[in-house]
Short mmCIF file of C-alpha atoms in Angstrom, two decimals:
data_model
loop_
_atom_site.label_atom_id
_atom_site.label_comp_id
_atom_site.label_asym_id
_atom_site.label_seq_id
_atom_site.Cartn_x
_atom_site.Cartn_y
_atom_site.Cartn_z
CA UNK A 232 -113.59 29.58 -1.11
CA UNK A 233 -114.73 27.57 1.98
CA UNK A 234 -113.51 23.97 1.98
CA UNK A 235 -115.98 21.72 4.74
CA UNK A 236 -113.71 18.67 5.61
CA UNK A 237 -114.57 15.61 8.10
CA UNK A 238 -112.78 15.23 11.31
CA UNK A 239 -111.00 11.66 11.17
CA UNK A 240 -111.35 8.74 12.84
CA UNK A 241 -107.97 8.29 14.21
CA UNK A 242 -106.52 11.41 16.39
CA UNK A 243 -103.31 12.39 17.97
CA UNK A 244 -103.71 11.34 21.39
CA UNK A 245 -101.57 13.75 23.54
CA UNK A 246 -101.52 17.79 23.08
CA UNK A 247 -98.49 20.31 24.47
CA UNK A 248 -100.80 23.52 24.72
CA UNK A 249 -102.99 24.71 27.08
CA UNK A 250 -106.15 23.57 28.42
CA UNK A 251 -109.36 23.76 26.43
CA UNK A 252 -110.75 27.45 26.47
CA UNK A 253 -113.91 27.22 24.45
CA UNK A 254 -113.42 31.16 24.07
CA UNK A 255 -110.75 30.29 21.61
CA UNK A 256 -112.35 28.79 19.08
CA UNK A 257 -113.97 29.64 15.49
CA UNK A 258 -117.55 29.81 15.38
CA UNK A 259 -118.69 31.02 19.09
CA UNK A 260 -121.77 31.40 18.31
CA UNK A 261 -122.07 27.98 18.67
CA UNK A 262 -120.34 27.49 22.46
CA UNK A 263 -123.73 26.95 24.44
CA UNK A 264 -124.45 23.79 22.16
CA UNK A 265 -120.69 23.32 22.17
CA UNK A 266 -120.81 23.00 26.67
CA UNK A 267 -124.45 20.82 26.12
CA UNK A 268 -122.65 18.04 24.11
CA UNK A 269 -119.32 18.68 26.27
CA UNK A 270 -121.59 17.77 29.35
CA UNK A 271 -123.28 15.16 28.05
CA UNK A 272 -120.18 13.21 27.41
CA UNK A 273 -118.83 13.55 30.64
CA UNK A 274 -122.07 12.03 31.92
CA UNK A 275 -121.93 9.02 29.77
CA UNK A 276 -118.20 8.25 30.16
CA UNK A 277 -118.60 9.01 33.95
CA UNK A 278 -121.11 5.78 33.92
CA UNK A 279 -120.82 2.17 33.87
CA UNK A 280 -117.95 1.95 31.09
CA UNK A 281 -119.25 -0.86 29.14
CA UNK A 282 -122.65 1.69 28.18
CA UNK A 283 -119.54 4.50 27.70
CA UNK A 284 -117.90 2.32 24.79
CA UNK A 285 -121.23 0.84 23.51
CA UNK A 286 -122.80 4.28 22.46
CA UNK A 287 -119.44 5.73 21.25
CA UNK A 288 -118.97 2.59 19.27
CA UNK A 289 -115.56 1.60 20.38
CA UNK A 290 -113.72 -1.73 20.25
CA UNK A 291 -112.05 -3.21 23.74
CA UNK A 292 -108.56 -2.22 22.21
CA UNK A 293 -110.54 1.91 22.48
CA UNK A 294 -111.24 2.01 25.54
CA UNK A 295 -108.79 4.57 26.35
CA UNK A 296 -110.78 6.67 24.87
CA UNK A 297 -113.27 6.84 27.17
CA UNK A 298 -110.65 8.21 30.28
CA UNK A 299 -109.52 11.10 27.55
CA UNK A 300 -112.99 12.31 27.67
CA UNK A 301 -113.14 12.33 31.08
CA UNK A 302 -110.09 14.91 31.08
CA UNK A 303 -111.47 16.75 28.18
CA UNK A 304 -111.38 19.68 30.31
CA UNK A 305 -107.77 19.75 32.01
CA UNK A 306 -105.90 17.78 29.23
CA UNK A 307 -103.51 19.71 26.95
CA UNK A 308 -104.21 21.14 23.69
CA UNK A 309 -102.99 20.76 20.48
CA UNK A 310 -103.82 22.66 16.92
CA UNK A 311 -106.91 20.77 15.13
CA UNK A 312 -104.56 20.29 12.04
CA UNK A 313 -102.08 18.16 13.86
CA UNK A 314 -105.21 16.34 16.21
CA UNK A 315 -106.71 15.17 12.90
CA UNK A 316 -104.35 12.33 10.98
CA UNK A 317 -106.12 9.68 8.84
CA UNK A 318 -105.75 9.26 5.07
CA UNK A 319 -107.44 12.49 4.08
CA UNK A 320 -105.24 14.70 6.47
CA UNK A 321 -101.98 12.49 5.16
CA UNK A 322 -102.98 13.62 1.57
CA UNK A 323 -104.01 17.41 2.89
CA UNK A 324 -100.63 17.77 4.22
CA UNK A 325 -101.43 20.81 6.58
CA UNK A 326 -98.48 21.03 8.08
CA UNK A 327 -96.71 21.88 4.42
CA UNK A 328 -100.03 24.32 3.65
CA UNK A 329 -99.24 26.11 7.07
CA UNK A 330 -95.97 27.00 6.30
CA UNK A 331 -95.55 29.94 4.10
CA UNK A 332 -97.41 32.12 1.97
CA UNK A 333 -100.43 29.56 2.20
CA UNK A 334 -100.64 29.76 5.31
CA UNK A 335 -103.44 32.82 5.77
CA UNK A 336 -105.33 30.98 3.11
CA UNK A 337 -105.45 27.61 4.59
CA UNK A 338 -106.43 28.77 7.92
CA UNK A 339 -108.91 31.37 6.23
CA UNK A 340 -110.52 28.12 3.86
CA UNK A 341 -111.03 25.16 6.28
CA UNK A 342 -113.70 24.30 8.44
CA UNK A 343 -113.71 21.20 10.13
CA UNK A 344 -116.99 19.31 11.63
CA UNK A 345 -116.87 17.45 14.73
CA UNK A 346 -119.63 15.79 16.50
CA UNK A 347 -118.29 17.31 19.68
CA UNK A 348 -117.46 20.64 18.57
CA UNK A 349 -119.64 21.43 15.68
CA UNK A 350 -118.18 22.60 13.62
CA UNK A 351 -114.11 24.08 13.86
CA UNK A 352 -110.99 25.87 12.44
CA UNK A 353 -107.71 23.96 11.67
CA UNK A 354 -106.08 26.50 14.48
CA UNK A 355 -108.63 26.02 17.13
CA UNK A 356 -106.48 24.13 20.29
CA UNK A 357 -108.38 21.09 21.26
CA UNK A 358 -107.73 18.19 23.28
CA UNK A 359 -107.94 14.84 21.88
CA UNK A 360 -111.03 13.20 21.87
CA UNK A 361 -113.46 10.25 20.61
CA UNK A 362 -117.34 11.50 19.66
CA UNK A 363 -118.52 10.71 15.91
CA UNK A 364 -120.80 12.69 14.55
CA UNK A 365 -122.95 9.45 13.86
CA UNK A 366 -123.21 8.56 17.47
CA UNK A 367 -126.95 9.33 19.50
CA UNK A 368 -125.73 10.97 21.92
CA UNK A 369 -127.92 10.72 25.44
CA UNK A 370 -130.24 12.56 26.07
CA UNK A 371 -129.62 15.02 23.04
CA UNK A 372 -130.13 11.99 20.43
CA UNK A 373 -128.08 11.79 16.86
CA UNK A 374 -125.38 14.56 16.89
CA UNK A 375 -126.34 15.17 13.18
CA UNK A 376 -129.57 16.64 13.88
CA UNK A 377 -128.66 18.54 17.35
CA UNK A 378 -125.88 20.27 15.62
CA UNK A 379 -128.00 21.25 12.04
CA UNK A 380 -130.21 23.67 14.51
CA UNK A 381 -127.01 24.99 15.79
CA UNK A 382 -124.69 25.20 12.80
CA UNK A 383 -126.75 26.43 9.79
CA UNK A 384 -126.64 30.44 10.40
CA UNK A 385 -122.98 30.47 11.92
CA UNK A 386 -121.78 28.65 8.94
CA UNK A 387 -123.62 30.20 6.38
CA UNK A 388 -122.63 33.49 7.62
CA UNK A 389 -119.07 32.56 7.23
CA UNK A 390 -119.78 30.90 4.09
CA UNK A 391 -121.39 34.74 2.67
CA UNK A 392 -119.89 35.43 -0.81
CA UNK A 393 -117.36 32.17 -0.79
CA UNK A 394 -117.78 29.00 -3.17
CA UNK A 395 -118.55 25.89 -0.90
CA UNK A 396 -116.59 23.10 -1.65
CA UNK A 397 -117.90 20.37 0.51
CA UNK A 398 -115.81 16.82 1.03
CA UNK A 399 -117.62 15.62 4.14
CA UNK A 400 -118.78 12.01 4.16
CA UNK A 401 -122.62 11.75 4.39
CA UNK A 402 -122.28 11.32 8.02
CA UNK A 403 -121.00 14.60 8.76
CA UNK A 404 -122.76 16.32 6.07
CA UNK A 405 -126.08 15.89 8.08
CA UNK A 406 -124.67 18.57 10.39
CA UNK A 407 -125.14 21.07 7.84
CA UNK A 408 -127.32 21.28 4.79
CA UNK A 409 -126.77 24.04 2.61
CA UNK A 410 -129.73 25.20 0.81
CA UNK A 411 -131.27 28.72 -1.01
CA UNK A 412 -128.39 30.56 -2.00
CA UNK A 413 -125.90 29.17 -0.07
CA UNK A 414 -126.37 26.12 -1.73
CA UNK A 415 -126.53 27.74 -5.58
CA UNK A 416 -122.99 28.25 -4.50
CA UNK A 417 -121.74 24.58 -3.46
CA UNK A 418 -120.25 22.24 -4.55
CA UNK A 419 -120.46 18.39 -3.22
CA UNK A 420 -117.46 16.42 -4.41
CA UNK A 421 -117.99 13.03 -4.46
CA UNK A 422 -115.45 10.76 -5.59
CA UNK A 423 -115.84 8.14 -8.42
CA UNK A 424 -114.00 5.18 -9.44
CA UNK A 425 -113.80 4.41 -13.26
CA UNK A 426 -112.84 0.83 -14.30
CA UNK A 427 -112.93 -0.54 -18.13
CA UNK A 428 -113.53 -4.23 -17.94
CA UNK A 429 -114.55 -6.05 -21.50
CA UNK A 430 -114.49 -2.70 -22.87
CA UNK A 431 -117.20 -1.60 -20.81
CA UNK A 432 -116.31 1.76 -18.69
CA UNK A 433 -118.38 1.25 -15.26
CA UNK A 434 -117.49 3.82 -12.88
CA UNK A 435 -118.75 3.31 -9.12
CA UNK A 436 -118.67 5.34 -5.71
CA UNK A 437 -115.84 4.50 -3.09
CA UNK A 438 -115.09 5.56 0.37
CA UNK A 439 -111.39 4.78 1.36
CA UNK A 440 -110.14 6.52 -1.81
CA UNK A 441 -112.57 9.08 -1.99
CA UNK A 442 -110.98 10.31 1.81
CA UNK A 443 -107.60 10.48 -0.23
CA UNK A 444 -108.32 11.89 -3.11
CA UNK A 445 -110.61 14.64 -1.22
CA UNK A 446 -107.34 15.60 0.40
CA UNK A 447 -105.31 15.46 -2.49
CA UNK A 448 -107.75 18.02 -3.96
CA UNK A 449 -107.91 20.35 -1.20
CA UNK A 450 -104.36 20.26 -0.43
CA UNK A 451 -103.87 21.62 -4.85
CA UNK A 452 -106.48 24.21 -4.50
CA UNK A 453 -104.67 25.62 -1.44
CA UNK A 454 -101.00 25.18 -2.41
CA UNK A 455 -101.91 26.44 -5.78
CA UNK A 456 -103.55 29.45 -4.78
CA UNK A 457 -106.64 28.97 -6.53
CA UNK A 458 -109.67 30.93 -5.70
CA UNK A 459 -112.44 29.46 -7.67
CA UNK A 460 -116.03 31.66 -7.15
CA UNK A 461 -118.25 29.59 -8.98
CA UNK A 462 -119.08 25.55 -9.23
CA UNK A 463 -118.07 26.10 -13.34
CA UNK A 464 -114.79 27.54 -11.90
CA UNK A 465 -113.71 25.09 -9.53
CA UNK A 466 -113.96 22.34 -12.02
CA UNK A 467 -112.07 23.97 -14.65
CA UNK A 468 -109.79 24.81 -11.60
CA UNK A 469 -109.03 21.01 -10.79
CA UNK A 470 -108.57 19.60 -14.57
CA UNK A 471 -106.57 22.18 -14.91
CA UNK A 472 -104.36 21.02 -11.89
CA UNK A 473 -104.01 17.14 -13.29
CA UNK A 474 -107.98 15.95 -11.74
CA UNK A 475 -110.74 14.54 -13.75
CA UNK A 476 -113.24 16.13 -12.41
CA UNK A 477 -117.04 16.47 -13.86
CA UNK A 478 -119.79 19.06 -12.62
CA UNK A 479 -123.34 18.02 -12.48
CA UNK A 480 -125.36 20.98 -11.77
CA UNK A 481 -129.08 20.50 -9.87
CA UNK A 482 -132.35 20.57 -11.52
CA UNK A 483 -133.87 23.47 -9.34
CA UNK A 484 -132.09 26.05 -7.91
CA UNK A 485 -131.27 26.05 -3.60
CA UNK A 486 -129.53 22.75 -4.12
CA UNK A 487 -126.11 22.04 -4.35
CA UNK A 488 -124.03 21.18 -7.66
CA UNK A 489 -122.43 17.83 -7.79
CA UNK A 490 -118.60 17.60 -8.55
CA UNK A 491 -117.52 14.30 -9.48
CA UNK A 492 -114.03 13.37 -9.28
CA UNK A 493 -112.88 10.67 -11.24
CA UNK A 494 -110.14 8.19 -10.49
CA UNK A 495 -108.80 5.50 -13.01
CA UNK A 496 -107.18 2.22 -12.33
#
């Protein structure tokens, strides 16, 4: 099982490890594209700041962020799974996951993407940054596309004979399509709300809860030591372990199955 996570929003913002050695982390294949986007942000926070925070889409109170990228290179390191924080890493709980007898599985399971890294593991040492995947990124253009071209063999190839389970917002999903047989074995959960009002069950898509319950999932799969191979076997997995969840399989095969997961009020 491969579990494709977001990064988050809101990031540690001081490491205690070395400095960034792009040697050291997952995927190398991918460090060319990985120095290319690394360079390009340097340029653009090296600028007139004002352009810096309008492209990265930062508030006056973020500006900050725009000297940590300018010490990308010399700034200390800390793991991914303690840069990350946000409500889907509070419900993940990596730090209880990496303790333990889950610990080879967790770090073996999770990929993270990052529109300034591509794509990473929750291990990799990284210095705290500010780059969304969403952001067009001069002169490369929308991080979504540049890192597709650069992502889809390295992660398929680690994804070879695993179930996909893939919680990434839309956003960070454009970084990676899966599709042929990759894709006949992943699953996209998407998170659904289910209200009964005049008797009438409705159910509709959220976002704030879906980054929750996303982690809450992930964190049972991992703690539980579940190893689900097929789309049919990770839902059966996750009612089993208290979810509602619902599989919606695609009408031609090279696409991915749907997992709904249902929350009630």
């Amino acid at each position: 099982m491969l579990i494709l996570l977001p990064p988050s929003e809101g990031k540690a913002t001081e490491g205690d490890g070395p400095a960034l050695d792009l040697a050291e982390l997952s995927l190398p294949e991918v460090n060319g594209a990985r120095e290319a986007v690394l360079e390009s942000l340097e340029a653009l926070c090296s600028g007139p700041r004002e352009r810096a925070m309008e492209v990265l889409g930062l508030t006056p109170g973020q500006a900050d962020a725009v000297d940590r990228n300018l010490a990308l290179r010399a700034s200390p390191t800390l793991p991914a799974a303690r840069l990350y924080t946000g409500v889907l890493y509070d419900n993940l709980r990596l730090g209880e996951l990496l303790e333990g007898p889950t610990a080879a599985r967790t770090r073996e399971s999770v990929l993270v993407f990052s529109g300034l890294w591509g794509a990473v593991g929750i291990g990799d040492p990284l210095p705290p940054y500010r780059l969304s995947m969403g952001v067009k990124l001069p002169p490369m253009g929308a991080l979504g596309t540049f890192w597709r071209s650069h992502l889809a063999d390295p992660v398929a190839k680690r994804a070879e004979g695993r179930l996909i389970v893939d919680c990434r917002s839309s956003t960070y999903a454009a970084a990676f399509k899966p599709s042929g047989e990759v894709a006949d074995h992943t699953a996209s959960v998407r998170v659904l709300k289910e209200t009964v009002k005049g008797g009438e069950v409705k159910r509709s898509v959220v976002s704030h809860m879906a980054k929750a319950t996303r982690g809450a999932i992930a964190h049972t799969l991992l703690s539980e030591g579940r190893a689900p191979e097929t789309q049919a076997e990770l839902a059966e997995a996750l009612n089993d372990l208290g979810h509602t969840a619902e599989l919606t399989t695609p009408a031609k095969a090279g696409r991915p199955s749907t997992l709904d997961v249902v929350i009630r009020d």
